[in-house]
Coordinates of C-alpha atoms (C1' of nucleotides) in Angstrom, one line a residue:
Chain A
X11 CA 84.0 148.1 142.7
X12 CA 83.0 150.7 140.3
X13 CA 84.2 153.9 140.5
X14 CA 83.2 156.9 138.4
X15 CA 85.4 159.9 138.2
X16 CA 83.0 162.9 139.1
X17 CA 86.1 165.5 139.2
X18 CA 89.5 165.5 139.5
X19 CA 89.7 164.5 143.3
X20 CA 86.0 163.1 143.3
X21 CA 84.9 159.7 142.4
X22 CA 81.7 158.1 143.1
X23 CA 80.5 154.4 143.9
X24 CA 77.2 154.2 142.6
X25 CA 74.5 152.5 144.8
X26 CA 74.0 148.8 144.1
X27 CA 72.7 145.9 146.4
X28 CA 71.3 147.1 150.0
X29 CA 73.1 150.5 149.7
X30 CA 70.7 153.6 150.8
X31 CA 73.2 156.4 149.4
X32 CA 76.0 156.2 146.5
X33 CA 79.5 156.4 148.0
X34 CA 81.8 159.3 147.2
X35 CA 85.6 159.0 147.6
X36 CA 87.8 162.2 147.7
X37 CA 91.4 161.3 146.4
X38 CA 94.0 161.8 143.3
X39 CA 94.3 158.9 141.2
X40 CA 97.5 157.7 142.5
X41 CA 95.9 157.8 146.3
X42 CA 93.2 155.8 145.2
X43 CA 95.2 152.7 144.5
X44 CA 96.1 152.7 147.9
X45 CA 92.4 153.1 148.9
X46 CA 90.7 149.9 146.3
X47 CA 90.7 147.4 149.5
X48 CA 88.7 149.6 152.1
X49 CA 86.0 150.7 149.2
X50 CA 83.9 147.8 150.4
X51 CA 83.5 149.6 153.7
X52 CA 82.4 152.8 152.5
X53 CA 79.8 151.0 150.2
X54 CA 78.6 149.1 153.6
X55 CA 78.5 152.0 155.7
X56 CA 76.0 153.2 152.5
X57 CA 73.3 150.6 153.9
X58 CA 73.0 152.2 157.3
X59 CA 69.4 153.2 158.2
X60 CA 68.8 156.9 157.6
X61 CA 72.2 158.0 156.1
X62 CA 71.8 160.9 154.1
X63 CA 74.1 162.4 151.2
X64 CA 76.6 159.5 150.5
X65 CA 78.6 157.4 152.3
X66 CA 82.0 159.7 151.8
X67 CA 85.8 158.8 152.1
X68 CA 88.6 161.3 152.5
X69 CA 91.9 160.9 150.8
X70 CA 93.6 159.2 153.5
X71 CA 91.3 156.4 153.7
X72 CA 92.4 152.7 154.9
X73 CA 90.7 150.0 156.1
X74 CA 89.2 150.2 159.9
X75 CA 87.1 148.2 162.1
X76 CA 83.6 148.2 160.0
X77 CA 83.8 151.6 159.0
X78 CA 86.7 152.8 157.1
X79 CA 89.4 155.1 158.5
X80 CA 88.8 158.2 156.9
X81 CA 85.4 157.8 156.9
X82 CA 82.4 160.3 157.1
X83 CA 78.7 159.3 157.4
X84 CA 75.5 161.4 158.5
X85 CA 72.3 159.8 159.5
X86 CA 69.0 161.9 159.9
X87 CA 67.9 161.7 163.7
X88 CA 64.3 162.1 163.0
X89 CA 64.3 159.6 160.1
X90 CA 65.7 156.7 162.5
X91 CA 69.0 157.6 161.7
X92 CA 71.8 155.4 163.5
X93 CA 74.6 155.3 165.6
X94 CA 77.6 153.3 165.2
X95 CA 80.2 153.0 167.7
X96 CA 82.5 151.7 164.5
X97 CA 81.7 154.9 163.0
X98 CA 83.9 156.6 165.5
X99 CA 86.5 154.0 166.4
X100 CA 88.0 152.5 169.2
X101 CA 90.1 155.8 169.8
X102 CA 87.4 157.8 170.9
X103 CA 88.1 161.7 170.6
X104 CA 91.9 160.6 169.1
X105 CA 92.8 164.1 168.0
X106 CA 95.5 166.6 167.7
X107 CA 96.5 170.2 170.0
X108 CA 99.0 172.4 168.3
X109 CA 100.8 174.9 170.6
X110 CA 103.0 177.5 169.5
X111 CA 106.5 178.9 171.2
X112 CA 107.3 182.6 171.4
X113 CA 110.6 181.4 170.0
X114 CA 111.8 180.7 166.5
X115 CA 113.9 177.4 165.5
X116 CA 117.3 179.0 165.3
X117 CA 116.7 180.3 169.0
X118 CA 115.7 177.1 170.6
X119 CA 118.9 174.9 168.6
X120 CA 121.2 175.4 171.6
X121 CA 118.4 174.4 174.2
X122 CA 116.7 171.8 172.0
X123 CA 118.4 168.7 173.4
X124 CA 117.6 169.3 176.9
X125 CA 113.9 170.5 176.3
X126 CA 113.9 166.8 174.6
X127 CA 115.7 165.4 177.4
X128 CA 112.9 166.4 179.7
X129 CA 110.3 165.6 177.7
X130 CA 111.3 161.9 177.3
X131 CA 111.4 162.0 181.3
X132 CA 108.1 163.4 182.1
X133 CA 105.7 162.3 179.0
X134 CA 103.9 159.4 180.3
X135 CA 103.8 157.1 177.2
X136 CA 103.5 153.3 175.7
X137 CA 100.5 150.9 176.5
X138 CA 99.5 150.3 179.8
X139 CA 99.0 152.5 183.2
X140 CA 100.9 155.8 183.7
X141 CA 99.8 159.5 183.4
X142 CA 100.8 162.9 184.8
X143 CA 98.0 163.4 187.0
X144 CA 96.2 160.8 189.3
X145 CA 93.1 161.7 189.9
X146 CA 91.6 161.1 193.6
X147 CA 89.2 158.4 193.1
X148 CA 86.0 158.0 190.8
X149 CA 84.7 161.1 191.9
X150 CA 87.3 163.3 190.3
X151 CA 87.4 160.9 187.2
X152 CA 83.4 161.7 186.6
X153 CA 85.1 165.5 187.0
X154 CA 87.1 165.0 184.1
X155 CA 84.4 163.0 182.5
X156 CA 82.0 165.9 182.2
X157 CA 84.6 168.9 182.1
X158 CA 87.1 167.8 179.9
X159 CA 89.8 170.4 179.2
X160 CA 87.9 173.2 181.3
X161 CA 88.2 171.0 184.4
X162 CA 91.9 170.7 184.2
X163 CA 92.0 174.5 183.6
X164 CA 90.0 175.1 186.9
X165 CA 92.4 172.4 188.7
X166 CA 95.3 174.7 187.2
X167 CA 96.5 172.9 184.5
X168 CA 96.2 175.6 182.0
X169 CA 94.9 178.9 181.2
X170 CA 91.7 180.3 180.6
X171 CA 92.3 181.0 177.2
X172 CA 92.9 177.4 176.3
X173 CA 89.4 176.9 176.3
X174 CA 88.4 179.6 173.6
X175 CA 90.9 177.3 171.5
X176 CA 89.5 174.1 171.8
X177 CA 86.7 172.5 170.3
X178 CA 83.6 172.7 171.9
X179 CA 85.1 175.1 174.4
X180 CA 87.3 172.4 176.1
X181 CA 84.2 170.3 176.9
X182 CA 80.9 168.7 175.4
X183 CA 77.5 169.1 177.8
X184 CA 75.9 165.8 177.0
X185 CA 78.4 163.2 178.9
X186 CA 76.7 160.5 180.8
X187 CA 78.8 159.0 183.0
X188 CA 76.5 156.4 184.3
X189 CA 76.9 154.7 180.9
X190 CA 80.5 154.4 181.3
X191 CA 81.2 151.1 182.9
X192 CA 83.2 150.1 185.8
X193 CA 86.3 148.4 183.6
X194 CA 86.2 151.7 181.4
X195 CA 86.5 154.0 184.4
X196 CA 89.2 151.6 186.3
X197 CA 91.2 151.7 182.7
X198 CA 90.9 155.2 182.6
X199 CA 91.7 156.2 186.2
X200 CA 95.5 155.5 186.1
X201 CA 96.2 157.3 182.3
X202 CA 95.0 160.7 182.3
X203 CA 97.9 163.0 180.9
X204 CA 99.6 160.0 178.8
X205 CA 100.1 159.5 175.0
X206 CA 99.6 155.7 174.8
X207 CA 101.3 154.3 171.3
X208 CA 101.3 153.5 168.0
X209 CA 100.6 156.9 165.7
X210 CA 100.7 158.8 168.9
X211 CA 103.2 161.4 169.4
X212 CA 104.6 164.4 171.0
X213 CA 106.7 166.4 168.3
X214 CA 108.7 169.6 168.7
X215 CA 108.3 171.2 165.3
X216 CA 109.2 174.2 163.2
X217 CA 106.7 176.4 160.7
X218 CA 108.6 175.6 157.4
X219 CA 106.0 177.4 155.1
X220 CA 103.2 179.6 155.5
X221 CA 100.4 179.4 153.0
X222 CA 97.7 181.6 154.2
X223 CA 99.1 184.8 155.8
X224 CA 95.9 186.3 157.2
X225 CA 94.8 182.8 158.5
X226 CA 98.2 181.9 159.9
X227 CA 98.2 185.2 161.8
X228 CA 94.9 184.8 163.3
X229 CA 95.9 181.2 164.7
X230 CA 98.8 182.7 166.2
X231 CA 101.6 181.2 163.4
X232 CA 104.4 182.4 161.7
X233 CA 107.2 181.0 159.6
X234 CA 110.2 179.8 161.7
X235 CA 108.4 179.7 164.5
X236 CA 108.7 177.0 167.3
X237 CA 105.5 174.6 167.9
X238 CA 104.5 171.7 169.9
X239 CA 101.8 169.2 168.5
X240 CA 100.3 166.7 170.9
X241 CA 98.6 163.5 169.0
X242 CA 96.7 161.0 171.3
X243 CA 93.0 160.2 172.0
X244 CA 91.1 158.4 175.1
X245 CA 93.5 156.0 176.1
X246 CA 91.9 152.6 177.4
X247 CA 88.8 154.3 178.3
X248 CA 87.8 155.2 175.1
X249 CA 88.8 151.5 174.1
X250 CA 86.6 150.0 176.7
X251 CA 83.4 152.3 176.0
X252 CA 83.7 151.0 172.3
X253 CA 83.8 147.4 173.5
X254 CA 81.3 147.9 176.0
X255 CA 78.3 149.5 173.5
X256 CA 79.7 147.6 170.3
X257 CA 78.2 144.3 172.2
X258 CA 75.2 146.4 173.3
X259 CA 74.0 147.3 170.0
X260 CA 75.2 143.9 168.4
X261 CA 72.7 142.2 170.5
X262 CA 69.8 145.1 170.3
X263 CA 70.1 145.2 166.9
X264 CA 67.7 142.8 165.8
X265 CA 65.0 144.5 168.1
X266 CA 64.9 147.5 165.6
X267 CA 64.7 145.5 162.6
X268 CA 68.0 146.7 161.9
X269 CA 70.3 144.6 159.3
X270 CA 73.8 145.4 158.5
X271 CA 76.3 143.5 156.1
X272 CA 78.7 143.6 158.5
X273 CA 78.7 142.9 162.1
X274 CA 81.5 145.3 162.9
X275 CA 78.9 147.9 161.9
X276 CA 76.7 147.5 164.7
X277 CA 74.2 150.5 165.8
X278 CA 70.7 151.4 167.0
X279 CA 68.6 154.5 166.3
X280 CA 70.3 158.0 167.6
X281 CA 66.4 157.8 169.2
X282 CA 66.8 154.9 171.2
X283 CA 68.2 153.9 174.9
X284 CA 71.2 151.9 173.4
X285 CA 71.9 155.0 170.9
X286 CA 71.5 157.5 173.9
X287 CA 73.9 155.7 176.1
X288 CA 76.5 155.1 173.4
X289 CA 76.6 159.0 172.7
X290 CA 76.3 159.6 176.8
X291 CA 79.6 157.4 177.2
X292 CA 81.7 159.0 174.0
X293 CA 80.8 162.3 175.2
X294 CA 82.3 161.6 178.3
X295 CA 85.3 159.7 176.6
X296 CA 85.5 163.0 174.1
X297 CA 86.1 164.9 177.7
X298 CA 88.6 162.7 179.0
X299 CA 90.2 163.2 175.2
X300 CA 90.5 166.8 176.0
X301 CA 91.6 166.4 179.2
X302 CA 94.3 164.1 178.4
X303 CA 95.8 166.8 175.6
X304 CA 95.4 169.6 178.1
X305 CA 97.4 168.1 180.5
X306 CA 100.3 166.8 178.4
X307 CA 100.3 170.3 176.8
X308 CA 100.5 171.6 180.6
X309 CA 103.7 169.5 181.5
X310 CA 105.4 170.3 178.1
X311 CA 105.0 174.1 179.1
X312 CA 106.7 173.5 182.3
X313 CA 109.1 172.0 180.0
X314 CA 110.0 174.4 177.8
X315 CA 109.9 177.2 180.6
X316 CA 112.2 175.4 182.1
X317 CA 114.5 174.6 179.6
X318 CA 114.3 177.1 176.7
X319 CA 112.4 179.9 178.8
X320 CA 109.7 180.0 176.2
X321 CA 106.0 180.2 176.7
X322 CA 103.7 178.0 174.8
X323 CA 100.3 179.2 173.6
X324 CA 97.4 177.2 172.3
X325 CA 96.4 177.4 168.9
X326 CA 93.7 174.9 168.5
X327 CA 92.5 171.1 169.9
X328 CA 90.6 169.3 167.7
X329 CA 89.6 166.0 167.4
X330 CA 89.1 163.3 164.0
X331 CA 87.3 160.4 166.0
X332 CA 84.0 161.8 167.0
X333 CA 80.1 161.5 166.2
X334 CA 78.1 164.7 166.8
X335 CA 74.8 165.9 166.7
X336 CA 74.9 168.8 163.9
X337 CA 72.3 170.9 161.8
X338 CA 72.9 170.4 158.2
X339 CA 71.2 171.8 155.1
X340 CA 69.8 168.4 153.3
X341 CA 67.9 168.9 150.3
X342 CA 66.8 172.3 151.0
X343 CA 65.9 171.8 154.8
X344 CA 67.5 172.0 158.1
X345 CA 68.0 168.6 159.5
X346 CA 69.6 167.0 162.9
X347 CA 72.2 165.1 161.8
X348 CA 74.5 162.6 163.6
X349 CA 77.8 163.2 161.7
X350 CA 80.3 160.4 162.0
X351 CA 84.0 161.6 161.5
X352 CA 86.2 158.6 161.9
X353 CA 89.9 159.4 161.0
X354 CA 88.2 162.4 159.5
X355 CA 88.3 166.3 160.8
X356 CA 85.5 168.8 161.1
X357 CA 86.4 171.7 159.1
X358 CA 83.6 174.4 159.6
X359 CA 83.8 177.3 157.1
X360 CA 84.1 180.9 157.4
X361 CA 81.3 182.7 159.6
X362 CA 80.1 179.1 161.4
X363 CA 78.5 180.1 164.8
X364 CA 80.2 177.7 166.6
X365 CA 83.7 179.4 165.7
X366 CA 85.4 181.7 168.5
X367 CA 84.8 185.2 167.5
X368 CA 88.4 186.1 166.5
X369 CA 88.6 183.4 164.0
X370 CA 85.1 183.4 162.5
X371 CA 86.0 185.2 159.8
X372 CA 88.6 182.6 158.9
X373 CA 87.2 179.2 159.5
X374 CA 88.1 176.9 161.8
X375 CA 91.4 175.6 162.2
X376 CA 92.1 171.9 161.4
X377 CA 95.5 169.9 162.7
X378 CA 97.2 167.3 160.5
X379 CA 99.6 165.1 162.0
X380 CA 102.0 163.8 159.4
X381 CA 104.4 160.9 160.4
X382 CA 107.8 161.0 161.9
X383 CA 110.6 163.0 159.6
X384 CA 107.8 164.3 157.3
X385 CA 105.3 167.4 157.6
X386 CA 102.2 168.4 159.4
X387 CA 99.5 170.8 158.3
X388 CA 97.3 173.6 159.5
X389 CA 94.5 173.7 157.2
X390 CA 91.2 175.4 157.3
X391 CA 87.9 174.8 156.6
X392 CA 86.4 176.4 153.7
X393 CA 82.6 176.7 152.4
X394 CA 81.2 174.8 149.8
X395 CA 82.9 171.6 150.5
X396 CA 81.1 168.4 150.8
X397 CA 80.8 165.9 153.2
X398 CA 79.5 168.2 156.2
X399 CA 82.5 170.3 156.7
X400 CA 85.0 167.5 157.1
X401 CA 88.3 167.1 155.9
X402 CA 91.3 164.4 156.0
X403 CA 92.8 163.5 159.4
X404 CA 96.7 162.5 158.3
X405 CA 98.7 160.2 156.4
X406 CA 96.8 157.0 156.8
X407 CA 98.4 154.0 156.9
X408 CA 99.7 151.5 153.7
X409 CA 101.8 148.9 155.3
X410 CA 101.2 146.8 158.5
X411 CA 103.2 147.3 161.8
X412 CA 104.3 143.8 161.0
X413 CA 105.7 145.1 157.5
X414 CA 106.8 148.1 158.7
X415 CA 109.1 146.6 161.3
X416 CA 110.7 143.9 158.9
X417 CA 111.6 146.6 156.6
X418 CA 113.5 148.8 158.9
X419 CA 114.7 148.1 162.2
X420 CA 114.0 150.8 165.2
X421 CA 117.8 151.8 165.5
X422 CA 118.4 152.2 161.5
X423 CA 115.2 154.7 161.6
X424 CA 116.3 156.5 164.3
X425 CA 119.7 157.3 163.2
X426 CA 118.1 158.2 160.0
X427 CA 116.1 160.8 161.4
X428 CA 118.8 161.8 163.7
X429 CA 121.0 162.5 160.4
X430 CA 118.1 164.6 159.0
X431 CA 118.1 166.8 162.0
X432 CA 115.3 165.1 164.0
X433 CA 116.2 164.3 167.6
X434 CA 114.3 161.0 168.5
X435 CA 113.3 159.9 172.2
X436 CA 111.3 156.5 171.4
X437 CA 110.0 154.3 174.1
X438 CA 111.0 151.2 172.3
X439 CA 112.9 150.6 169.0
X440 CA 110.3 148.0 168.0
X441 CA 107.3 150.5 168.1
X442 CA 109.7 153.2 166.1
X443 CA 110.2 151.1 163.5
X444 CA 106.2 150.0 163.3
X445 CA 106.0 153.9 162.8
X446 CA 108.1 154.3 160.1
X447 CA 107.4 157.1 157.4
X448 CA 107.2 154.2 154.8
X449 CA 104.1 152.5 156.1
X450 CA 102.1 155.8 155.6
X451 CA 101.1 157.7 152.6
X452 CA 102.5 160.9 151.6
X453 CA 100.9 163.3 153.5
X454 CA 101.8 166.0 151.2
X455 CA 99.7 164.4 148.5
X456 CA 96.6 163.3 151.0
X457 CA 96.9 167.4 152.0
X458 CA 96.9 168.6 148.0
X459 CA 94.4 165.9 147.1
X460 CA 92.1 167.4 149.9
X461 CA 92.5 170.7 148.9
X462 CA 91.9 169.8 145.5
X463 CA 88.5 168.4 146.5
X464 CA 87.2 171.1 147.6
X465 CA 87.3 170.3 151.4
X466 CA 89.8 172.7 152.9
X467 CA 92.7 175.1 152.2
X468 CA 96.5 174.8 153.2
X469 CA 97.5 177.5 156.1
X470 CA 101.1 176.6 157.2
X471 CA 103.5 173.5 156.7
X472 CA 105.4 172.3 159.7
X473 CA 108.6 169.8 159.9
X474 CA 109.6 167.9 163.0
X475 CA 112.8 169.1 165.0
X476 CA 112.3 166.4 167.7
X477 CA 109.5 163.7 168.3
X478 CA 108.8 161.7 171.9
X479 CA 107.1 158.6 170.9
X480 CA 105.3 155.8 172.8
Chain B
dA27 C1' 93.6 152.5 168.7
dT28 C1' 94.2 148.7 172.7
dG29 C1' 96.6 145.6 179.8
dT30 C1' 97.6 143.6 170.9
dA31 C1' 91.9 137.4 172.9
dC32 C1' 87.2 135.9 176.6

DNA sequence: ATGTAC
């Protein structure tokens, strides 16, 4: 794949073959080496009907289902632009929630082992069923799919202020539960309030460094402070919705005269029965994901209150796997676009009307989960960035699970982390080994490249004190 | 990511 350097952190893929727009990869030269194999997917996405601007890739790009993870693509709704479930991914609404405690790491030190033991007991995780809340039948599940974190708060699992610090106020209005299959509902019913497995985690962290004092203060974080970061998604429900709608679109595509270079890019126009059906089901999964993180946050709050007498306040909750209908400036006019962000985080700039009033002058908080034993970040959206106000989402995998598990044993990794001062509460040692930090890119380099590319600005760097893993 | 395949 031919790449043209367009800046220190920006590389272009010129249009070739059926590409409708160019590709743009934001990365340092070093990160680009890990991205090579995924560039074909960036070019494939550029062939989608209605795509505008470019097919973008973030510095943490890696191989995904159809679209690369770390990909951003926007299509023009009025011009026959498509929506593709592969552009969101199987874990619809996977995202990150950060809570800040009213204590510093030093103050928590004595209680930390108790906090970790309690979290170990109360946080459901791993594959399969289990959750902190069991909805009373499908009726209540539907309330979650329509109301998201808002419904969880209504039922007493949180406080009203949580919703102002949650993307979309805790719920999107366009969920269509009739497009959520019986099988998806069945899988979702038993997993409300659960982490899942793989790279999902709940971490107790410490703010190691503040890089933007004014933004940090507005977000409610300060150096030395204890935080809780929750990274999880919509579990089997989102997975099943993706499966169902990929199949439906794969079968319907030909009727719209759409051909794609990879069947995993199955798509139909946003403005089609199949497109609307997917977006309605996706919105339901998005709400499920927010409710999931709301319930886990509630469980963590109870643990912190009981074991440490500490209170947790929500900093922000944002997804990095969603498609959204947004209005953007394209070639001088305002256009309604379907913005796919898959392993990419929305990063609204200062002044954006969708931001809560107390954050508006600073920009949208962006939460970047690192890997065990490495840092996580709080960033903020900036004006003038490319890629429809999007930035990176995490470290990005470079080693397969299998290779990671061969490179290190779970017991070795656990001992290494504990020696480095990070308490570890894994569900399985095999799962722990698969998530070894060396299986990922350097999150510090990913964040530096994202900042260098003008996509965001650093606010704070957090380091782990304890990690709860599936 | 995922009752790690229909």
